[in-house]
Short mmCIF file of C-alpha atoms and ligand atoms in Angstrom, two decimals:
data_model
loop_
_atom_site.label_atom_id
_atom_site.label_comp_id
_atom_site.label_asym_id
_atom_site.label_seq_id
_atom_site.Cartn_x
_atom_site.Cartn_y
_atom_site.Cartn_z
CA MET A 289 -0.01 0.11 0.20
CA SER A 290 1.36 3.63 -1.05
CA ASP A 291 1.64 5.90 2.06
CA ASN A 292 -1.21 7.95 0.91
CA LYS A 293 -3.34 4.71 0.83
CA ASN A 294 -2.65 4.11 5.16
CA ALA A 295 -2.87 7.33 5.87
CA ALA A 296 -6.29 7.69 4.16
CA LYS A 297 -6.88 4.06 6.10
CA GLU A 298 -6.00 5.36 9.31
CA LEU A 299 -7.93 8.71 8.85
CA LYS A 300 -11.06 6.58 7.89
CA GLU A 301 -10.11 4.28 11.32
CA LYS A 302 -10.42 7.40 13.26
CA LEU A 303 -13.00 9.54 11.64
CA PHE A 304 -15.72 7.37 10.50
CA ALA A 305 -18.28 5.77 12.67
CA LYS A 306 -18.06 2.00 13.22
CA LYS A 307 -21.18 0.21 12.12
CA LYS A 308 -20.11 -3.35 11.52
CA ASN A 309 -21.84 -6.44 12.14
CA GLY A 310 -21.57 -7.67 15.89
CA VAL A 311 -20.07 -11.47 14.88
CA PHE A 312 -16.68 -9.14 13.85
CA ARG A 313 -16.68 -7.59 17.49
CA MET A 314 -17.50 -10.42 19.65
CA SER A 315 -15.03 -13.24 20.64
CA ASP A 316 -16.09 -16.73 20.29
CA ASP A 317 -16.56 -17.01 24.11
CA GLU A 318 -18.71 -13.84 23.92
CA LEU A 319 -20.55 -15.40 21.20
CA LYS A 320 -21.20 -18.87 23.05
CA ALA A 321 -22.35 -16.96 25.94
CA CYS A 322 -25.02 -15.10 23.81
CA ASP A 323 -26.26 -18.20 22.18
CA SER A 324 -26.84 -19.33 25.74
CA PHE A 325 -28.36 -16.36 27.05
CA CYS A 326 -31.13 -16.68 24.10
CA GLU A 327 -31.81 -20.07 25.23
CA ASP A 328 -33.23 -18.92 28.13
CA TYR A 329 -34.76 -15.92 26.51
CA LYS A 330 -36.53 -18.48 24.62
CA LYS A 331 -37.96 -20.55 27.40
CA PHE A 332 -39.14 -17.10 28.98
CA LEU A 333 -41.42 -16.55 25.61
CA ASP A 334 -42.83 -19.88 25.68
CA ASP A 335 -43.67 -19.54 29.20
CA ALA A 336 -44.77 -15.64 29.28
CA LYS A 337 -47.54 -15.37 26.33
CA THR A 338 -49.15 -12.53 28.20
CA GLU A 339 -48.72 -9.58 30.17
CA ARG A 340 -50.46 -11.96 33.24
CA GLU A 341 -47.97 -15.11 32.53
CA ALA A 342 -45.05 -12.64 32.10
CA VAL A 343 -45.67 -11.07 36.16
CA LYS A 344 -46.04 -14.69 37.35
CA THR A 345 -42.66 -15.77 35.87
CA ALA A 346 -41.10 -12.52 36.82
CA VAL A 347 -42.40 -13.14 40.09
CA SER A 348 -40.93 -16.76 40.37
CA LEU A 349 -37.59 -15.99 39.04
CA LEU A 350 -37.42 -12.77 41.17
CA GLU A 351 -38.46 -14.60 44.56
CA SER A 352 -35.64 -17.08 43.32
CA LYS A 353 -33.19 -14.85 43.61
CA GLY A 354 -34.17 -13.78 47.22
CA PHE A 355 -36.97 -10.59 46.23
CA LYS A 356 -39.40 -9.90 48.43
CA GLU A 357 -42.58 -8.34 47.99
CA TYR A 358 -42.47 -4.83 49.16
CA LYS A 359 -45.07 -3.07 51.80
CA PRO A 360 -44.73 0.72 51.97
CA GLY A 361 -43.41 1.48 55.62
CA MET A 362 -40.95 -1.66 54.89
CA LYS A 363 -37.24 -0.96 56.54
CA LEU A 364 -34.92 -0.73 53.64
CA THR A 365 -31.53 -0.89 53.46
CA ALA A 366 -28.62 -1.01 51.27
CA GLY A 367 -28.56 -4.23 48.93
CA ASP A 368 -32.47 -5.18 50.03
CA LYS A 369 -34.08 -6.70 46.72
CA ILE A 370 -37.87 -5.93 46.25
CA TYR A 371 -41.07 -6.03 43.94
CA ARG A 372 -44.58 -4.81 43.43
CA ASN A 373 -46.93 -6.82 41.59
CA ASN A 374 -49.77 -4.30 40.18
CA ARG A 375 -52.95 -6.61 39.70
CA GLY A 376 -50.82 -9.06 38.44
CA LYS A 377 -50.49 -7.25 35.07
CA ALA A 378 -47.38 -5.12 35.97
CA ILE A 379 -44.67 -5.60 38.20
CA ILE A 380 -41.68 -3.40 39.54
CA ALA A 381 -38.23 -4.74 40.60
CA ALA A 382 -36.00 -2.96 42.76
CA ILE A 383 -32.66 -3.30 44.63
CA ILE A 384 -31.78 -0.69 47.20
CA GLY A 385 -28.25 0.92 46.35
CA SER A 386 -25.56 2.05 48.51
CA GLU A 387 -25.80 5.74 47.25
CA ALA A 388 -28.12 8.21 48.96
CA ILE A 389 -31.67 7.44 47.41
CA GLU A 390 -31.52 11.43 46.27
CA LYS A 391 -28.70 10.42 43.81
CA GLY A 392 -31.56 8.92 41.73
CA VAL A 393 -32.66 5.56 40.63
CA ARG A 394 -31.23 3.76 37.32
CA LEU A 395 -34.78 2.73 35.70
CA CYS A 396 -35.43 0.19 33.25
CA ALA A 397 -38.75 0.34 31.44
CA ALA A 398 -40.54 -2.05 29.05
CA HIS A 399 -43.64 -3.15 28.13
CA ILE A 400 -45.06 -6.97 28.58
CA ASP A 401 -48.54 -6.96 26.31
CA SER A 402 -47.89 -7.82 23.22
CA PRO A 403 -50.60 -7.43 19.81
CA ARG A 404 -53.15 -9.99 20.27
CA LEU A 405 -57.23 -10.50 19.81
CA ASP A 406 -58.83 -10.40 22.66
CA LEU A 407 -62.55 -11.83 23.24
CA LYS A 408 -65.38 -9.57 23.26
CA GLN A 409 -67.60 -9.72 26.37
CA ASN A 410 -70.38 -11.89 24.75
CA PRO A 411 -67.84 -13.81 22.46
CA LEU A 412 -70.10 -17.11 21.93
CA TYR A 413 -72.21 -17.48 19.20
CA GLU A 414 -73.30 -20.44 16.82
CA ASP A 415 -74.38 -20.17 12.91
CA ASN A 416 -75.43 -22.99 11.02
CA GLU A 417 -74.20 -25.13 13.61
CA ILE A 418 -70.60 -23.74 13.86
CA ALA A 419 -69.35 -22.30 16.84
CA LEU A 420 -67.42 -19.23 17.10
CA PHE A 421 -66.15 -16.38 19.38
CA LYS A 422 -66.23 -12.68 18.38
CA THR A 423 -62.72 -10.72 19.17
CA HIS A 424 -61.59 -7.10 19.40
CA TYR A 425 -58.29 -7.21 18.62
CA TYR A 426 -55.73 -5.60 20.98
CA GLY A 427 -52.70 -3.29 19.44
CA GLY A 428 -51.86 -2.49 15.79
CA ILE A 429 -52.03 -5.39 13.89
CA LYS A 430 -52.34 -6.30 10.14
CA LYS A 431 -55.60 -8.08 10.43
CA TYR A 432 -55.10 -10.56 7.72
CA GLN A 433 -51.75 -12.04 9.04
CA TRP A 434 -54.18 -13.79 12.05
CA THR A 435 -55.95 -16.27 9.90
CA ALA A 436 -55.13 -19.49 9.40
CA ILE A 437 -52.54 -20.08 11.97
CA PRO A 438 -53.49 -22.01 15.04
CA LEU A 439 -54.59 -19.94 18.17
CA ALA A 440 -54.34 -20.55 22.11
CA LEU A 441 -56.68 -19.10 24.53
CA HIS A 442 -54.83 -17.70 27.63
CA GLY A 443 -56.38 -15.73 30.45
CA VAL A 444 -58.84 -15.30 33.43
CA ILE A 445 -62.19 -15.53 34.26
CA ILE A 446 -64.06 -14.32 37.09
CA ARG A 447 -67.25 -16.27 38.00
CA ALA A 448 -70.48 -14.92 39.44
CA ASP A 449 -69.57 -15.82 42.66
CA GLY A 450 -66.20 -13.95 42.84
CA SER A 451 -64.02 -17.17 42.08
CA GLU A 452 -61.12 -16.95 39.55
CA VAL A 453 -60.23 -19.92 36.63
CA CYS A 454 -56.80 -19.36 34.80
CA VAL A 455 -57.29 -20.78 31.40
CA THR A 456 -54.44 -21.79 29.07
CA ILE A 457 -55.36 -24.11 26.31
CA GLY A 458 -53.95 -24.88 22.73
CA GLU A 459 -50.18 -24.62 24.04
CA ASP A 460 -49.73 -28.19 25.16
CA GLU A 461 -48.87 -30.47 22.86
CA GLN A 462 -52.25 -32.55 23.54
CA ASP A 463 -54.42 -29.46 23.34
CA PRO A 464 -57.17 -28.51 20.96
CA VAL A 465 -56.24 -25.08 19.13
CA PHE A 466 -58.37 -22.52 17.60
CA CYS A 467 -58.15 -20.83 14.23
CA ILE A 468 -59.81 -17.50 12.17
CA THR A 469 -61.09 -18.87 8.85
CA ASP A 470 -59.84 -17.28 5.67
CA LEU A 471 -62.20 -17.58 2.23
CA LEU A 472 -60.32 -20.18 -0.39
CA PRO A 473 -58.69 -18.09 -3.46
CA HIS A 474 -61.57 -19.83 -5.56
CA LEU A 475 -64.17 -17.54 -4.00
CA ALA A 476 -62.11 -14.69 -3.01
CA GLY A 477 -62.15 -12.82 -5.69
CA ASP A 478 -64.55 -9.65 -4.45
CA GLN A 479 -62.36 -10.24 -1.20
CA MET A 480 -58.89 -9.80 -3.29
CA LYS A 481 -60.08 -6.21 -4.58
CA ARG A 482 -60.14 -4.97 -1.12
CA ASN A 483 -57.14 -2.77 -0.19
CA LEU A 484 -54.54 -4.84 2.29
CA GLY A 485 -55.70 -2.79 5.45
CA GLN A 486 -59.46 -4.59 4.40
CA GLY A 487 -58.51 -7.64 3.53
CA ILE A 488 -60.10 -8.89 6.46
CA LYS A 489 -62.04 -6.66 8.69
CA GLY A 490 -62.09 -6.18 12.49
CA GLU A 491 -65.39 -8.08 12.58
CA GLU A 492 -64.40 -11.03 10.41
CA LEU A 493 -61.56 -12.20 12.94
CA ASN A 494 -63.96 -14.98 14.45
CA ILE A 495 -61.97 -17.92 16.22
CA LEU A 496 -63.74 -21.29 15.10
CA ILE A 497 -64.29 -23.03 18.44
CA GLY A 498 -66.82 -26.06 17.89
CA SER A 499 -68.99 -27.59 15.34
CA ARG A 500 -70.33 -30.75 17.03
CA PRO A 501 -74.07 -30.35 18.36
CA PHE A 502 -75.25 -31.45 21.88
CA LYS A 503 -77.46 -34.51 21.36
CA ASP A 504 -81.05 -33.66 21.37
CA ASP A 505 -83.09 -32.91 18.12
CA GLU A 506 -85.45 -30.59 20.07
CA THR A 507 -82.71 -28.16 20.99
CA SER A 508 -81.74 -24.94 19.31
CA GLU A 509 -78.26 -24.01 18.99
CA ALA A 510 -77.20 -27.16 20.22
CA VAL A 511 -73.50 -26.78 19.42
CA LYS A 512 -73.35 -23.52 21.21
CA LEU A 513 -74.86 -25.47 23.89
CA ASN A 514 -72.06 -28.27 23.67
CA ILE A 515 -69.63 -25.73 23.81
CA LEU A 516 -70.96 -24.43 26.86
CA ASN A 517 -71.51 -27.72 28.57
CA VAL A 518 -67.78 -28.85 27.79
CA LEU A 519 -66.69 -25.13 29.48
CA TYR A 520 -68.79 -25.97 32.22
CA GLU A 521 -67.86 -29.49 33.11
CA LYS A 522 -64.10 -28.02 32.69
CA TYR A 523 -64.06 -24.47 34.12
CA GLY A 524 -67.17 -24.42 35.77
CA ILE A 525 -68.35 -21.39 33.85
CA THR A 526 -71.53 -20.20 32.50
CA GLU A 527 -72.05 -17.82 29.22
CA SER A 528 -72.08 -14.87 31.45
CA ASP A 529 -68.89 -15.27 33.17
CA PHE A 530 -67.38 -14.14 29.64
CA ILE A 531 -68.43 -10.75 30.77
CA SER A 532 -66.06 -11.04 33.70
CA ALA A 533 -63.07 -12.35 31.93
CA GLU A 534 -60.32 -11.52 30.10
CA LEU A 535 -59.12 -14.15 27.25
CA GLU A 536 -56.36 -13.48 24.95
CA ALA A 537 -56.42 -15.84 21.59
CA VAL A 538 -52.42 -16.14 20.46
CA PRO A 539 -50.36 -18.08 18.08
CA THR A 540 -49.45 -21.28 19.51
CA PHE A 541 -45.87 -20.89 17.69
CA LYS A 542 -42.75 -21.69 20.27
CA ALA A 543 -39.92 -19.96 19.89
CA LYS A 544 -37.61 -21.49 17.65
CA ASP A 545 -34.17 -20.51 16.25
CA MET A 546 -34.15 -18.94 12.76
CA GLY A 547 -31.90 -19.69 9.70
CA PHE A 548 -29.51 -22.11 8.91
CA ASP A 549 -26.83 -20.75 10.96
CA ARG A 550 -29.16 -20.52 14.00
CA SER A 551 -28.65 -16.42 14.15
CA MET A 552 -31.83 -15.15 14.77
CA ILE A 553 -35.14 -16.33 17.06
CA GLY A 554 -38.63 -16.42 15.65
CA ALA A 555 -41.32 -16.05 18.03
CA TYR A 556 -44.65 -14.48 18.85
CA GLY A 557 -44.27 -11.65 21.26
CA HIS A 558 -40.74 -10.35 21.09
CA ASP A 559 -42.36 -6.85 21.34
CA ASP A 560 -41.49 -6.03 23.72
CA ARG A 561 -40.86 -9.34 25.87
CA VAL A 562 -37.18 -9.11 24.29
CA CYS A 563 -36.48 -5.71 26.23
CA ALA A 564 -38.60 -7.14 29.30
CA TYR A 565 -36.41 -10.45 29.70
CA THR A 566 -33.29 -8.53 29.22
CA ALA A 567 -34.04 -5.94 31.75
CA LEU A 568 -35.19 -8.43 33.73
CA ALA A 569 -32.00 -10.58 33.60
CA ALA A 570 -29.80 -7.96 34.33
CA THR A 571 -32.00 -6.84 37.44
CA LEU A 572 -31.94 -10.61 38.74
CA GLU A 573 -27.96 -10.79 38.43
CA CYS A 574 -27.15 -7.27 39.85
CA GLU A 575 -25.86 -7.57 43.61
CA ASN A 576 -25.53 -4.19 45.95
CA PRO A 577 -25.34 -1.62 43.11
CA GLU A 578 -24.53 2.14 44.01
CA HIS A 579 -27.82 3.73 42.70
CA THR A 580 -31.05 2.38 43.51
CA VAL A 581 -32.19 0.10 40.67
CA VAL A 582 -35.49 0.07 39.60
CA THR A 583 -36.86 -2.04 36.78
CA VAL A 584 -40.92 -1.99 35.48
CA LEU A 585 -42.67 -4.33 33.15
CA THR A 586 -45.59 -2.63 32.48
CA ASP A 587 -48.88 -3.51 30.76
CA LYS A 588 -51.17 -1.88 28.15
CA GLU A 589 -47.90 -0.05 25.94
CA GLU A 590 -49.53 -1.54 22.75
CA THR A 591 -53.16 0.44 23.37
CA GLY A 592 -51.28 3.64 24.67
CA SER A 593 -50.31 2.94 28.14
CA ASP A 594 -53.69 4.29 29.74
CA GLY A 595 -55.18 2.17 32.53
CA ASN A 596 -53.86 1.78 35.66
CA THR A 597 -51.40 -1.25 34.91
CA GLY A 598 -50.23 1.16 32.09
CA LEU A 599 -47.45 4.05 32.36
CA CYS A 600 -49.33 6.86 31.86
CA SER A 601 -50.88 6.41 35.21
CA ALA A 602 -49.18 7.12 38.63
CA TYR A 603 -48.18 3.44 39.85
CA LEU A 604 -44.47 3.55 38.83
CA LYS A 605 -44.48 7.25 40.49
CA TYR A 606 -46.34 6.24 43.82
CA PHE A 607 -43.39 2.92 43.95
CA ILE A 608 -40.76 5.79 43.98
CA ALA A 609 -42.43 8.00 46.05
CA ASP A 610 -43.33 4.94 48.73
CA ILE A 611 -39.34 3.59 48.66
CA ALA A 612 -38.20 7.60 48.64
CA GLU A 613 -40.51 7.92 51.98
CA ASP A 614 -38.54 4.48 53.74
CA LEU A 615 -35.43 5.76 53.03
CA GLY A 616 -35.85 9.35 54.38
CA SER A 617 -36.46 11.18 51.30
CA ASN A 618 -39.22 12.23 48.88
CA GLY A 619 -40.25 11.02 45.60
CA ARG A 620 -39.81 14.33 43.58
CA THR A 621 -36.27 14.68 44.81
CA VAL A 622 -35.87 10.88 43.82
CA LEU A 623 -37.43 11.44 40.36
CA SER A 624 -35.55 14.30 39.22
CA ALA A 625 -32.16 13.20 39.80
CA SER A 626 -33.04 9.95 37.76
CA GLN A 627 -32.23 8.40 35.08
CA CYS A 628 -33.76 5.40 32.57
CA LEU A 629 -33.61 3.21 29.74
CA SER A 630 -37.26 3.18 27.85
CA ALA A 631 -36.66 -0.12 26.61
CA ASP A 632 -38.69 -1.12 23.56
CA VAL A 633 -38.11 -2.74 20.04
CA ASN A 634 -37.29 -1.12 16.70
CA ALA A 635 -38.21 -1.82 13.21
CA ALA A 636 -35.26 -3.64 11.78
CA TYR A 637 -33.95 -2.68 8.10
CA ASP A 638 -35.97 -5.50 5.89
CA PRO A 639 -33.91 -6.13 2.34
CA THR A 640 -37.49 -7.04 1.33
CA PHE A 641 -38.93 -3.29 1.98
CA PRO A 642 -35.88 -1.19 2.03
CA GLU A 643 -38.00 2.15 0.65
CA VAL A 644 -39.80 2.83 4.56
CA ASN A 645 -36.18 3.57 6.04
CA GLU A 646 -33.51 6.24 5.66
CA ARG A 647 -30.32 3.68 5.14
CA ASN A 648 -28.31 5.85 7.47
CA ASN A 649 -30.51 6.05 9.87
CA CYS A 650 -32.42 2.71 10.89
CA ALA A 651 -31.48 -0.25 12.54
CA TYR A 652 -30.16 -3.23 11.72
CA ILE A 653 -30.07 -6.72 12.49
CA ASN A 654 -26.78 -8.08 14.59
CA LYS A 655 -25.46 -4.62 14.93
CA GLY A 656 -26.59 -4.36 18.45
CA VAL A 657 -29.01 -2.75 20.77
CA CYS A 658 -30.37 0.30 18.86
CA VAL A 659 -30.26 3.70 20.84
CA THR A 660 -33.22 6.00 19.53
CA LYS A 661 -32.64 9.28 20.80
CA PHE A 662 -36.22 10.58 19.59
CA THR A 663 -39.49 8.39 18.57
CA GLY A 664 -42.75 10.34 17.09
CA ALA A 665 -44.24 10.86 13.72
CA ARG A 666 -44.59 13.87 11.81
CA GLY A 667 -42.29 16.72 13.17
CA LYS A 668 -41.30 14.55 16.29
CA ALA A 669 -44.82 14.65 17.35
CA GLY A 670 -44.92 12.49 20.68
CA THR A 671 -41.64 12.10 21.52
CA SER A 672 -39.63 13.03 24.64
CA ASP A 673 -36.42 14.06 22.59
CA ALA A 674 -33.12 12.72 24.88
CA SER A 675 -30.84 15.68 25.47
CA ALA A 676 -27.56 15.72 23.47
CA GLU A 677 -26.07 15.17 27.27
CA TYR A 678 -27.98 12.40 28.01
CA VAL A 679 -27.24 10.74 24.61
CA GLY A 680 -23.50 11.04 25.29
CA ARG A 681 -23.60 10.18 28.70
CA ILE A 682 -25.25 6.42 27.79
CA ARG A 683 -22.70 6.80 24.45
CA ARG A 684 -19.96 7.01 26.69
CA LEU A 685 -21.16 4.09 28.84
CA LEU A 686 -21.69 1.54 26.35
CA ASP A 687 -18.68 2.26 24.64
CA LYS A 688 -16.61 2.39 27.64
CA GLU A 689 -17.97 -1.39 28.42
CA ASN A 690 -17.92 -2.71 24.66
CA VAL A 691 -21.44 -2.72 24.31
CA ILE A 692 -21.99 -3.38 20.81
CA TRP A 693 -24.94 -0.41 19.59
CA GLN A 694 -26.01 1.76 17.06
CA THR A 695 -28.80 4.19 16.24
CA GLY A 696 -31.75 4.32 14.21
CA GLU A 697 -35.13 5.90 13.74
CA LEU A 698 -38.27 3.78 13.11
CA GLY A 699 -39.17 4.61 9.68
CA LYS A 700 -38.52 7.79 6.96
CA VAL A 701 -39.45 10.99 8.21
CA ASP A 702 -43.32 11.02 7.42
CA MET A 703 -43.58 7.70 6.71
CA GLY A 704 -45.00 6.91 10.10
CA GLY A 705 -43.47 6.31 12.89
CA GLY A 706 -44.29 5.25 16.64
CA GLY A 707 -44.62 6.34 20.51
CA THR A 708 -42.90 3.96 23.45
CA VAL A 709 -43.21 4.67 27.14
CA ALA A 710 -40.12 6.79 26.87
CA ALA A 711 -42.20 10.02 27.25
CA TYR A 712 -44.48 9.28 30.07
CA ILE A 713 -41.20 8.45 32.08
CA ALA A 714 -39.53 11.65 30.94
CA ASN A 715 -42.57 13.91 31.81
CA LEU A 716 -41.74 12.51 35.57
CA ASN A 717 -38.37 14.86 35.04
CA VAL A 718 -36.19 11.61 34.35
CA ASP A 719 -33.64 11.91 31.81
CA THR A 720 -34.92 8.98 29.51
CA ILE A 721 -33.79 7.43 26.19
CA ASP A 722 -35.30 4.84 24.34
CA VAL A 723 -33.00 1.62 23.53
CA GLY A 724 -34.21 -1.54 21.97
CA VAL A 725 -33.50 -4.69 19.99
CA PRO A 726 -34.59 -4.29 16.15
CA VAL A 727 -37.00 -6.57 14.74
CA LEU A 728 -38.04 -8.02 11.61
CA SER A 729 -41.90 -8.45 11.13
CA MET A 730 -43.15 -6.36 14.51
CA HIS A 731 -46.63 -6.63 15.62
CA ALA A 732 -46.83 -9.90 12.83
CA PRO A 733 -47.92 -13.16 14.78
CA TYR A 734 -44.44 -14.54 14.18
CA GLU A 735 -41.50 -11.91 14.77
CA ILE A 736 -37.70 -11.93 14.75
CA VAL A 737 -34.72 -10.69 16.61
CA SER A 738 -30.86 -11.45 16.15
CA LYS A 739 -29.55 -13.27 18.85
CA ILE A 740 -26.54 -10.83 19.08
CA ASP A 741 -28.99 -7.90 19.49
CA VAL A 742 -30.91 -9.54 22.05
CA TYR A 743 -27.52 -10.17 24.26
CA MET A 744 -26.44 -6.76 23.81
CA ALA A 745 -29.53 -5.28 25.08
CA TYR A 746 -29.19 -7.46 28.36
CA ARG A 747 -25.65 -6.29 28.37
CA ALA A 748 -26.65 -2.63 28.00
CA PHE A 749 -29.18 -2.67 31.02
CA ALA A 750 -26.51 -4.61 33.06
CA VAL A 751 -23.96 -2.12 32.40
CA PHE A 752 -26.65 0.75 33.19
CA ILE A 753 -27.49 -0.29 36.16
CA ALA A 754 -24.51 -1.08 37.55
CA ASP A 755 -23.09 2.52 36.82
MN1 LIG B 848 -43.15 -2.20 22.08
MN1 LIG B 849 -45.41 -2.77 19.54
#
């Protein structure tokens, strides 16, 4: 090489941003640790397909690591591990730091609800001796993707007497499954003329649940009767009990390695359990942190974060105020000094649909955890927009600890966009930035992430809460 060529190479090394695939920046040992971490993540995905199951799984993992249920007024000292279960649908875990609580907490936030199909309150009906459930979809879905795939039902039913039944059916190999039917192509001429958004309409998302009548020629609605009889025998419920139920239809797919090289994971609900699990895993392994660690796994993000289990509610603020008071401070002071990684997935560049992204500013699989300064759409509407100072702090930390990361926006300016819980936390006067794992086919029944990005999200949380 000529001297000039050498100089150019050196200058490039010094001046250009580094955007290499994570594989080139990880040792064989680290790749092995990454793949083994992802085995546990896959198990979590299969165990926790709904927000309620994610809370249950989190509680059992937290308790196995010595976390105790928190009650306001508890005497708290450095090193204590606590959690608060919010109505079985959201959870906050905390580890008391050695620093004064006035120095703020290190907050990680992710959501554990995913797009799905909820049953309506009067779901069950019969049409020409076929029994079906009416649904109301939850979160942003492309409705046509949810037909002709096997579905399971998860949730709870509160009976008339107040007793509770938990339901999970369709996940066990021996269980029956459910399905939304679609038209055969031969008769879909009119349907195919609809636009894609209308290809399957909301009221066509009806779940097939049975077809055999109760054996009595005289009665009407015998298939519905037979279904109710099966449900009564299995769960002790009657038709009106659906009114006080939350039943969620989700794909039965299990989490699987994807690709000949097993570099990716296909599963239902990476959004946002991939950030929830990685934040939880980092919290479970954290011992005696300097700053108090608070990790919140929240519900209702997919419908706008409203409701008492969503992050627009005061439950996180109250929890921090409660522990602040127990430690002789107050919530306002603690929140104002706190820092947050708001963890949610981002859209990964998809070679089949390159036109939606601006390639210098989108996330790519295998290039590490994605740090996003601002979200929002059409002029950044709805974003909390992290300050340059805070982005600088996170950037220095990740680089210092060799966490592989990238920056990326969700889509081209004016293409669309989306929000996260970051704004609601930033509104509490907390320094907040979005981080997360790039996802292919986000919000589809089967989403894809790269193992390297999952592992780097976990490492980002681990170094953030330990710092
Ligand atoms: Mn999300
Ligand atoms: Mn989402």
